Coordinates of C-alpha atoms in Angstrom, one line a residue:
Chain C
M4 CA 107.2 51.4 48.6
V5 CA 110.3 53.1 47.1
V6 CA 112.9 55.2 49.0
A7 CA 116.2 56.9 48.3
G8 CA 119.4 57.2 50.3
I9 CA 121.8 59.9 49.4
D10 CA 125.4 60.4 50.6
V11 CA 127.0 63.7 49.8
G12 CA 130.8 63.2 50.5
S13 CA 133.5 65.8 50.0
K14 CA 134.5 64.2 46.7
M15 CA 131.6 61.9 45.6
A16 CA 127.9 62.0 45.8
K17 CA 126.1 58.7 45.8
V18 CA 122.4 57.8 45.5
V19 CA 120.7 54.4 46.2
I20 CA 117.0 53.7 45.3
M21 CA 115.6 50.8 47.3
D22 CA 112.2 49.2 47.6
G23 CA 110.4 48.1 50.8
D24 CA 111.9 44.7 50.7
R25 CA 115.4 46.2 50.7
N26 CA 116.1 45.4 47.1
I27 CA 118.5 48.0 45.5
L28 CA 116.7 49.1 42.3
S29 CA 119.4 51.4 41.1
Y30 CA 122.4 53.5 42.2
V31 CA 124.5 56.4 40.8
M32 CA 127.8 57.9 41.9
A33 CA 129.2 61.2 40.7
R34 CA 131.8 63.7 41.6
T35 CA 130.5 66.3 44.1
G36 CA 130.7 69.6 42.2
T37 CA 130.9 73.0 43.8
D38 CA 127.1 73.2 44.2
H39 CA 126.2 70.4 46.5
G40 CA 122.4 71.0 46.2
K41 CA 122.5 70.9 42.5
T42 CA 124.7 67.8 42.3
S43 CA 122.5 65.9 44.7
E44 CA 119.5 66.8 42.7
E45 CA 121.2 65.5 39.5
V46 CA 122.4 62.2 40.9
L47 CA 118.9 61.6 42.4
N48 CA 117.2 62.2 39.1
E49 CA 119.7 60.0 37.3
A50 CA 119.1 57.1 39.7
L51 CA 115.3 57.5 39.4
E52 CA 115.6 57.4 35.6
K53 CA 117.8 54.2 35.8
A54 CA 115.1 52.6 38.0
G55 CA 112.3 53.8 35.7
L56 CA 110.8 55.8 38.5
K57 CA 109.6 59.3 39.1
R58 CA 110.2 61.7 42.0
E59 CA 106.7 61.3 43.3
D60 CA 107.2 57.5 43.6
L61 CA 109.6 58.1 46.4
E62 CA 108.1 57.8 49.9
K63 CA 111.1 59.0 51.8
I64 CA 114.6 60.4 51.1
V65 CA 117.3 60.2 53.8
A66 CA 120.6 62.1 53.4
T67 CA 124.0 61.5 55.0
G68 CA 127.6 62.6 54.6
F69 CA 129.6 65.7 54.9
G70 CA 127.2 67.7 52.7
K71 CA 123.9 66.3 54.0
I72 CA 122.7 69.7 55.1
S73 CA 123.0 70.8 51.4
V74 CA 120.4 68.3 50.3
P75 CA 117.3 70.5 50.3
F76 CA 114.8 67.8 49.4
A77 CA 115.7 65.2 52.0
D78 CA 113.0 64.3 54.5
D79 CA 115.4 63.2 57.1
E80 CA 119.2 62.8 57.7
V81 CA 121.3 60.2 59.5
T82 CA 124.9 60.4 60.8
Q83 CA 127.7 59.0 58.7
V84 CA 128.5 56.5 61.4
I85 CA 125.0 55.1 61.6
A86 CA 124.7 55.0 57.8
A87 CA 128.0 53.3 57.3
G88 CA 127.1 50.7 60.0
K89 CA 123.7 49.9 58.6
G90 CA 125.2 49.6 55.1
A91 CA 128.0 47.4 56.2
Y92 CA 125.7 45.0 58.0
F93 CA 123.6 44.8 54.8
V94 CA 126.5 44.0 52.4
R95 CA 128.3 41.7 54.9
P96 CA 126.3 40.6 58.0
S97 CA 129.3 38.9 59.5
A98 CA 131.3 42.2 59.6
R99 CA 132.2 43.3 63.2
T100 CA 134.8 46.0 62.4
V101 CA 134.1 48.4 59.6
I102 CA 136.9 50.6 58.4
E103 CA 136.0 53.5 56.1
V104 CA 138.5 55.6 54.2
G105 CA 137.0 58.5 52.5
A106 CA 138.5 61.4 50.6
E107 CA 138.9 63.6 53.7
E108 CA 138.4 61.4 56.7
S109 CA 138.7 57.9 57.9
R110 CA 136.7 56.1 60.6
A111 CA 136.4 52.8 62.3
I112 CA 133.1 51.3 63.6
S113 CA 132.5 48.4 65.8
L114 CA 129.2 46.5 65.1
D115 CA 127.4 43.9 67.3
E116 CA 125.9 40.8 65.8
N117 CA 122.7 42.7 65.0
G118 CA 124.5 45.3 63.1
N119 CA 124.1 48.0 65.7
V120 CA 127.0 50.5 66.3
K121 CA 128.8 49.7 69.5
D122 CA 131.6 52.2 69.2
F123 CA 133.5 54.3 66.7
A124 CA 136.6 56.4 66.2
L125 CA 137.2 59.2 63.7
A126 CA 140.2 60.9 62.1
D127 CA 139.3 64.0 60.2
K128 CA 142.1 66.4 61.2
C129 CA 144.9 65.1 59.0
A130 CA 144.9 64.2 55.3
A131 CA 147.6 61.5 55.7
G132 CA 145.1 58.8 56.5
A133 CA 142.6 59.7 53.8
G134 CA 141.9 59.3 50.1
S135 CA 143.2 62.7 49.3
F136 CA 146.7 61.4 50.2
V137 CA 146.4 58.9 47.3
D138 CA 145.1 61.6 45.0
A139 CA 148.1 63.7 45.7
M140 CA 150.5 60.8 45.3
I141 CA 149.2 59.5 42.0
R142 CA 149.7 63.0 40.6
Y143 CA 153.3 62.9 41.6
L144 CA 153.9 59.3 40.3
E145 CA 152.0 60.1 37.1
V146 CA 150.0 56.9 37.1
T147 CA 146.3 56.1 37.1
P148 CA 144.6 55.1 40.3
E149 CA 144.3 51.5 39.1
E150 CA 148.0 51.4 38.2
F151 CA 148.9 52.9 41.5
G152 CA 147.2 50.0 43.4
Q153 CA 148.6 47.3 41.1
L154 CA 152.1 48.8 41.3
A155 CA 152.3 48.1 45.0
L156 CA 151.8 44.4 44.5
K157 CA 155.0 44.3 42.4
A158 CA 157.2 45.8 45.1
T159 CA 160.1 43.5 46.1
R160 CA 160.9 45.3 49.3
A161 CA 159.3 47.6 51.9
I162 CA 160.9 51.0 52.2
P163 CA 159.8 53.2 55.1
M164 CA 158.4 56.7 54.4
N165 CA 159.4 59.2 57.0
A166 CA 156.8 61.8 56.3
Q167 CA 153.5 61.6 58.1
C168 CA 152.1 64.5 56.2
V169 CA 150.8 64.6 52.6
V170 CA 152.6 67.9 52.0
F171 CA 155.9 66.5 53.2
A172 CA 155.3 63.2 51.5
E173 CA 155.2 64.9 48.2
S174 CA 158.8 66.1 48.6
E175 CA 159.8 62.7 49.9
V176 CA 158.3 61.0 46.9
V177 CA 160.1 63.4 44.6
S178 CA 163.4 62.6 46.2
L179 CA 162.7 58.8 46.1
L180 CA 162.0 59.2 42.3
H181 CA 165.3 61.1 41.9
S182 CA 167.1 58.4 43.7
N183 CA 165.8 55.9 41.1
V184 CA 163.7 54.0 43.6
P185 CA 161.2 52.0 41.5
K186 CA 157.6 53.3 41.4
A187 CA 156.4 49.9 42.7
E188 CA 158.3 50.3 45.9
I189 CA 157.2 53.9 46.3
S190 CA 153.6 52.9 45.8
R191 CA 153.9 50.2 48.4
A192 CA 155.5 52.6 50.9
I193 CA 152.7 55.1 50.4
H194 CA 150.0 52.3 50.9
D195 CA 151.8 51.0 54.0
A196 CA 151.9 54.5 55.4
I197 CA 148.2 55.1 55.0
A198 CA 147.4 51.7 56.3
D199 CA 149.5 52.4 59.4
R200 CA 147.5 55.6 60.1
V201 CA 144.1 54.0 59.5
I202 CA 144.9 51.1 61.7
A203 CA 146.1 53.4 64.5
I204 CA 142.5 54.8 64.5
A205 CA 140.9 51.4 64.4
R206 CA 143.1 50.2 67.3
R207 CA 141.2 52.7 69.5
L208 CA 138.4 50.1 69.2
D209 CA 138.5 46.3 69.7
I210 CA 139.3 45.0 66.2
R211 CA 137.2 41.9 65.6
D212 CA 136.4 39.6 62.6
D213 CA 135.2 40.2 60.0
V214 CA 137.0 43.4 59.1
L215 CA 135.2 45.1 56.3
L216 CA 136.8 47.9 54.3
I217 CA 134.6 50.5 52.7
G218 CA 135.0 53.9 51.1
G219 CA 136.8 54.8 48.0
L220 CA 140.2 53.5 49.0
A221 CA 138.7 50.0 49.3
N222 CA 138.9 49.9 45.5
D223 CA 142.7 50.0 45.7
I224 CA 144.2 46.5 45.7
G225 CA 147.5 47.8 47.0
F226 CA 145.8 49.3 50.0
I227 CA 143.8 46.1 50.7
E228 CA 147.1 44.2 50.7
S229 CA 148.8 46.7 53.0
M230 CA 145.8 46.5 55.4
K231 CA 146.0 42.7 55.5
R232 CA 149.7 42.8 56.1
E233 CA 149.7 45.5 58.8
L234 CA 146.7 44.1 60.6
G235 CA 147.9 40.5 60.3
K236 CA 144.4 39.3 59.4
D237 CA 142.0 39.0 56.4
V238 CA 140.1 42.1 55.4
Y239 CA 137.0 42.0 53.2
V240 CA 135.5 44.5 50.7
P241 CA 131.9 44.6 49.6
E242 CA 131.3 42.1 46.7
D243 CA 128.1 43.2 45.1
Y244 CA 128.4 47.0 45.3
P245 CA 131.2 49.6 45.1
P246 CA 132.7 50.1 48.5
E247 CA 132.1 53.8 48.5
L248 CA 128.3 53.1 48.1
V249 CA 127.9 51.5 51.5
P250 CA 126.8 54.6 53.5
A251 CA 124.2 55.6 50.8
I252 CA 122.9 52.0 51.1
G253 CA 122.7 52.6 54.9
A254 CA 120.8 55.9 54.4
A255 CA 118.3 54.1 52.1
L256 CA 117.9 51.4 54.8
S257 CA 117.2 54.1 57.3
A258 CA 114.5 55.5 55.0
V259 CA 112.9 52.0 54.7
Q260 CA 112.8 51.7 58.5
G261 CA 111.4 55.2 58.8
V262 CA 108.5 54.5 56.6
R263 CA 107.5 51.3 58.4
Chain Q
M26 CA 158.5 80.2 29.7
V27 CA 156.9 83.4 31.1
S28 CA 153.7 81.6 32.0
V29 CA 155.7 79.0 34.1
Q30 CA 157.4 81.9 36.0
E31 CA 154.0 83.5 36.6
S32 CA 152.5 80.4 38.2
E33 CA 155.3 80.0 40.7
Y34 CA 153.8 82.1 43.4
W35 CA 155.6 80.1 46.1
R36 CA 159.0 81.0 44.8
W37 CA 160.9 83.4 47.1
P38 CA 163.9 85.5 46.1
E39 CA 167.3 83.9 46.3
T40 CA 170.0 86.3 47.7
V41 CA 173.8 86.5 47.6
W42 CA 175.4 89.3 49.6
V43 CA 178.9 90.5 50.5
D44 CA 180.0 93.2 52.9
E45 CA 181.8 95.4 50.4
S46 CA 183.1 97.7 53.2
R47 CA 185.6 95.2 54.6
N48 CA 188.5 93.1 53.3
W49 CA 188.3 89.5 54.5
Q50 CA 192.1 89.2 54.2
D51 CA 192.4 91.4 57.3
A52 CA 190.7 88.7 59.4
D53 CA 192.5 86.0 61.4
V54 CA 189.8 83.4 61.2
I55 CA 187.5 82.8 58.2
S56 CA 184.7 80.4 59.2
C57 CA 181.7 79.1 57.3
G58 CA 178.3 77.7 58.3
I59 CA 176.0 75.8 55.9
D60 CA 172.4 75.4 57.0
L61 CA 171.0 72.7 54.7
G62 CA 167.3 72.9 55.3
S63 CA 164.5 70.9 53.7
V64 CA 163.3 73.9 51.6
S65 CA 166.2 76.4 51.7
T66 CA 170.0 76.3 52.0
Q67 CA 172.1 79.1 53.5
A68 CA 175.9 79.4 53.3
V69 CA 177.4 82.1 55.6
I70 CA 181.0 83.3 55.7
M71 CA 182.2 85.0 58.8
A72 CA 185.4 87.0 59.2
D73 CA 186.6 86.9 62.8
G74 CA 183.0 86.2 64.0
E75 CA 181.4 89.0 62.0
L76 CA 179.0 88.3 59.1
Y77 CA 180.9 88.9 55.9
A78 CA 179.0 87.2 53.1
Y79 CA 176.1 84.8 52.5
A80 CA 174.0 83.0 50.0
S81 CA 170.4 81.9 50.4
M82 CA 169.1 79.4 47.9
R83 CA 166.4 76.8 47.4
T84 CA 167.3 73.3 48.4
G85 CA 167.2 71.0 45.3
T86 CA 166.5 67.3 45.2
S87 CA 170.2 66.5 46.0
S88 CA 171.3 67.8 49.3
S89 CA 175.0 67.6 48.6
A90 CA 174.6 69.5 45.3
S91 CA 172.6 72.2 47.1
S92 CA 175.3 72.8 49.7
E93 CA 177.9 73.0 46.9
K94 CA 175.7 75.4 45.0
A95 CA 175.2 77.8 47.9
L96 CA 178.9 77.8 48.9
N97 CA 180.0 78.3 45.3
A98 CA 177.5 81.2 44.9
V99 CA 178.9 83.0 47.9
L100 CA 182.6 82.4 46.9
E101 CA 181.8 83.7 43.4
K102 CA 180.3 86.9 44.9
I103 CA 183.3 87.5 47.1
G104 CA 185.5 86.9 44.1
D105 CA 189.0 86.4 45.5
M106 CA 188.2 83.8 48.2
S107 CA 188.7 80.1 47.5
R108 CA 187.6 77.2 49.5
E109 CA 191.1 76.7 50.9
D110 CA 190.9 80.1 52.5
I111 CA 188.1 79.0 54.8
H112 CA 189.6 77.7 58.1
Y113 CA 186.7 75.6 59.3
I114 CA 183.2 74.7 58.0
V115 CA 180.3 73.5 60.1
G116 CA 177.2 71.9 58.5
T117 CA 173.8 72.1 60.2
G118 CA 170.1 71.6 59.3
Y119 CA 168.0 68.7 58.3
G120 CA 170.4 67.7 55.5
R121 CA 173.6 68.4 57.5
V122 CA 175.0 64.9 57.0
S123 CA 175.0 65.6 53.3
V124 CA 177.4 68.5 53.4
P125 CA 180.4 66.6 52.0
F126 CA 183.0 69.3 52.7
A127 CA 182.0 70.2 56.3
N128 CA 184.7 69.7 59.0
K129 CA 181.9 68.9 61.5
T130 CA 178.1 68.9 61.8
I131 CA 176.1 70.4 64.7
T132 CA 172.3 70.1 65.2
E133 CA 170.2 73.0 64.0
I134 CA 168.7 73.5 67.5
A135 CA 172.2 74.4 68.8
C136 CA 173.0 76.5 65.8
H137 CA 169.7 78.5 65.9
G138 CA 170.2 79.2 69.6
R139 CA 173.7 80.5 69.0
G140 CA 172.8 82.3 65.8
A141 CA 169.8 84.0 67.5
V142 CA 172.1 85.8 69.9
Y143 CA 174.1 87.2 66.9
V144 CA 171.0 88.2 65.0
Y145 CA 169.0 89.6 68.0
G146 CA 171.5 90.3 70.8
N147 CA 172.2 88.5 74.0
T148 CA 168.9 89.4 75.7
V149 CA 167.0 86.8 73.7
R150 CA 165.7 83.9 75.7
T151 CA 163.0 82.3 73.6
V152 CA 163.6 81.5 69.9
L153 CA 160.9 80.3 67.5
D154 CA 162.4 78.8 64.4
M155 CA 159.8 78.6 61.6
G156 CA 161.4 76.6 58.9
G157 CA 160.3 74.9 55.6
Q158 CA 159.2 71.6 57.2
D159 CA 159.2 72.1 60.9
L160 CA 158.7 74.5 63.8
K161 CA 161.0 74.6 66.8
A162 CA 160.5 76.5 70.1
I163 CA 163.9 76.9 71.8
K164 CA 164.9 78.4 75.2
I165 CA 168.4 79.7 75.5
D166 CA 170.7 81.4 78.0
S167 CA 172.7 84.6 77.4
R168 CA 175.4 82.8 75.5
G169 CA 172.9 81.1 73.2
K170 CA 173.2 77.8 74.9
V171 CA 170.0 75.6 74.5
I172 CA 168.2 75.0 77.8
N173 CA 165.1 73.4 76.4
F174 CA 163.3 72.9 73.1
L175 CA 160.1 71.5 71.4
M176 CA 159.7 70.5 67.9
N177 CA 156.8 70.0 65.5
D178 CA 157.9 68.2 62.3
K179 CA 155.0 65.9 61.5
C180 CA 152.6 68.4 60.0
A181 CA 152.9 71.1 57.3
A182 CA 150.4 73.4 59.0
G183 CA 152.4 76.4 60.1
T184 CA 155.6 75.6 58.1
G185 CA 157.1 77.4 55.1
R186 CA 156.0 74.6 52.8
G187 CA 152.4 74.9 54.0
I188 CA 152.5 78.6 53.3
E189 CA 153.9 78.0 49.8
V190 CA 151.0 75.7 49.0
V191 CA 148.5 78.5 50.0
C192 CA 150.3 81.1 47.9
D193 CA 149.9 78.9 44.8
L194 CA 146.3 78.3 45.7
L195 CA 145.5 82.0 46.0
S196 CA 147.9 83.1 43.3
V197 CA 149.7 85.6 45.6
P198 CA 153.5 85.8 45.6
I199 CA 155.0 84.6 48.9
T200 CA 156.7 87.9 49.5
E201 CA 153.3 89.7 49.5
V202 CA 151.0 87.3 51.5
G203 CA 152.0 88.6 54.9
D204 CA 151.3 92.3 54.1
M205 CA 148.1 91.4 52.2
S206 CA 146.7 89.5 55.2
L207 CA 147.0 92.6 57.4
K208 CA 144.7 94.6 55.1
V209 CA 141.5 93.4 56.8
E210 CA 139.3 95.7 58.9
E211 CA 138.4 93.0 61.3
E212 CA 140.2 89.7 62.0
P213 CA 138.2 86.8 60.6
E214 CA 137.7 83.5 62.4
P215 CA 140.6 81.1 61.8
V216 CA 140.1 78.4 59.2
S217 CA 138.7 75.4 61.1
T218 CA 141.2 72.8 60.0
T219 CA 144.9 73.2 60.5
C220 CA 145.7 70.7 57.7
V221 CA 147.1 72.3 54.6
V222 CA 145.6 69.7 52.4
F223 CA 142.1 70.2 53.9
A224 CA 142.7 74.0 54.0
K225 CA 142.6 73.7 50.2
S226 CA 139.0 72.6 50.2
E227 CA 138.1 75.0 53.0
I228 CA 139.7 77.9 51.1
L229 CA 137.9 77.0 47.9
G230 CA 134.7 77.1 50.0
L231 CA 135.5 80.6 51.3
I232 CA 136.2 81.8 47.7
R233 CA 132.8 80.5 46.7
K234 CA 131.3 82.4 49.7
G235 CA 132.7 85.6 48.3
W236 CA 135.6 86.1 50.6
N237 CA 138.5 88.1 49.2
R238 CA 142.1 87.0 49.3
E239 CA 143.0 89.3 52.2
M240 CA 140.3 87.8 54.4
I241 CA 141.3 84.2 53.4
L242 CA 145.0 84.9 54.2
A243 CA 144.0 86.5 57.5
A244 CA 141.9 83.5 58.4
F245 CA 144.7 81.1 57.4
F246 CA 147.5 83.0 59.2
N247 CA 145.2 83.3 62.2
A248 CA 145.0 79.5 62.3
V249 CA 148.7 79.1 61.8
S250 CA 149.6 81.5 64.5
S251 CA 147.3 79.8 67.0
R252 CA 149.1 76.5 66.3
V253 CA 152.5 78.1 66.7
V254 CA 151.5 79.8 70.0
E255 CA 150.3 76.4 71.3
L256 CA 153.8 75.0 70.7
L257 CA 155.5 78.0 72.2
E258 CA 153.4 77.9 75.4
R259 CA 154.3 74.2 75.9
V260 CA 157.9 75.2 76.1
G261 CA 157.1 78.4 78.1
V262 CA 157.8 81.8 76.5
E263 CA 160.2 84.1 78.3
A264 CA 161.2 87.6 77.2
D265 CA 163.0 88.5 75.0
F266 CA 161.4 86.6 72.3
A267 CA 162.6 86.2 68.7
I268 CA 161.6 84.5 65.5
T269 CA 164.2 82.9 63.1
G270 CA 163.7 80.9 59.8
G271 CA 162.0 81.8 56.6
I272 CA 158.6 82.6 58.0
S273 CA 160.0 85.3 60.3
K274 CA 159.8 87.4 57.2
N275 CA 156.1 86.9 56.9
V276 CA 154.6 89.9 58.9
G277 CA 151.1 88.4 58.7
V278 CA 152.2 85.4 60.8
V279 CA 154.6 87.4 63.0
R280 CA 152.1 90.1 64.0
R281 CA 149.4 87.6 64.9
I282 CA 151.9 85.6 67.0
E283 CA 152.8 88.8 68.8
I284 CA 149.2 89.7 69.4
K285 CA 148.4 86.2 70.7
L286 CA 151.4 86.2 73.0
N287 CA 150.9 89.9 74.0
M288 CA 154.7 90.2 73.4
K289 CA 156.7 92.0 70.8
A290 CA 159.3 90.0 68.9
L291 CA 162.8 91.5 68.8
E292 CA 164.0 93.3 65.6
P293 CA 166.7 91.4 63.8
K294 CA 170.0 93.0 62.9
V295 CA 170.4 90.8 59.8
D296 CA 168.2 88.5 57.8
P297 CA 166.7 86.1 60.5
Q298 CA 166.6 83.2 58.0
L299 CA 170.4 83.2 58.3
A300 CA 170.4 82.4 62.1
G301 CA 171.1 78.7 61.7
A302 CA 174.0 79.2 59.3
I303 CA 175.4 82.1 61.4
G304 CA 175.3 79.8 64.5
A305 CA 177.1 77.1 62.5
A306 CA 179.8 79.6 61.4
L307 CA 180.2 80.8 65.0
F308 CA 180.7 77.2 66.1
A309 CA 183.2 76.8 63.2
R310 CA 185.2 79.7 64.4
A311 CA 185.3 78.5 68.0
L312 CA 186.2 74.9 66.9
Y313 CA 189.1 76.3 64.7
I314 CA 190.5 78.4 67.5
K315 CA 190.3 75.5 69.9
S316 CA 192.1 73.2 67.4
K317 CA 195.0 75.7 67.2
K318 CA 195.5 75.9 71.0

């Protein structure tokens, strides 16, 4: 048996091909274009090709994410919270609190010891606790996303950012640059500000070990460090797969369960 | 160079004005108010408590340089007035601590209340100040004294900076967006998110759906006005009602606020973006007179 999980986010579309024994056969991630239906078709075909499979080999396709309704060929869909929870339990069974920071939203999920979702909290009204905040800031600092994360580690002091809004933070960053504040310190201030907001959401739940960080921002070393510092505990990121792939893994796991 | 100019849809006109019909040297007290906002800076000169000259400029990256620039612009336009001729200067606004030459600083809440009475008359009781980076709902008495206020300064939705972002996104000059948004036959649903950053993706989605710019602006200003009215209702709106700050010049936002409140905003006697600086200049005059007694 072979299934597919597809997660169409506001920024990235991800596909996971999985067999009946829950082995990941292939995965593909690509930028979500303007046509969600077409993009999801393309990433699925690419993932099938990588696994050496054909469309008819798939027994079930489960979609999740912001654009899940635009996946015309999906057999079923699953909520983002369920998908993220299942995927998190798969990549790190000891995870009890899952924090996901996506391009346009962040969420926290509490899992029990069997990987079932106990509770969750969402923030999708403000960009200041989401990946798009970082996208805006790296444009202003004129660095690559990798440099942006690394820079924060070189900061020698913490400077507070007043702005709680991406739009206002832009002007704040510009004035910090004009006052000759080193980019490293600005980078750390931005990472701390996002971590603050994300943790405020997670605090609506009971934060328990292990804390697993998923979503695109979990690739950012500066953000991981800020989260550790602000939470006062260790946080983990998926080791074997990209952190933004986790909900697509969860969707594939749903598909496996659905077939059985 | 031309292409750079064309892409700056957010840029609003900077103004320098002098009342040519009067001679400032006839006045006993020359007072000055500087409103150093996050996005715009106004310098106002009053002769015996009457508006004589002003400059309205964009705030640069240095607050003190911006206040210098605005004051110098207005003095240059007057021609024969020097800084020594000004009896008293009050600084206000977000950057008021950075007005190096001010004799005193006063909060923008107090100055907007006082200034609103000059701009709109003494019947005004509720003032909505829509600035570059914040919104304030202020209740005042007949002398412009602040009774109560509420502020929203954490979010760009509904602020001048938020509207600038949308102008650039839709390539419509900031002076035209308000009128343009009123050219719809039927008011569309407001955009669902109030976040300017998310509005970008929502607006791009609407463009793909075939909405024209008039409809998109109407939907955006519909959302902005709802947000503003929520703030106003928390402080309690009492007639007469007036709007100050840069966005008071955006008819698309103002009309929708009026409709939602079922209340007409007062007509300003002078540019309502000057209210804060006028209030500061009126305080400056009073402080100078008091110091001479």
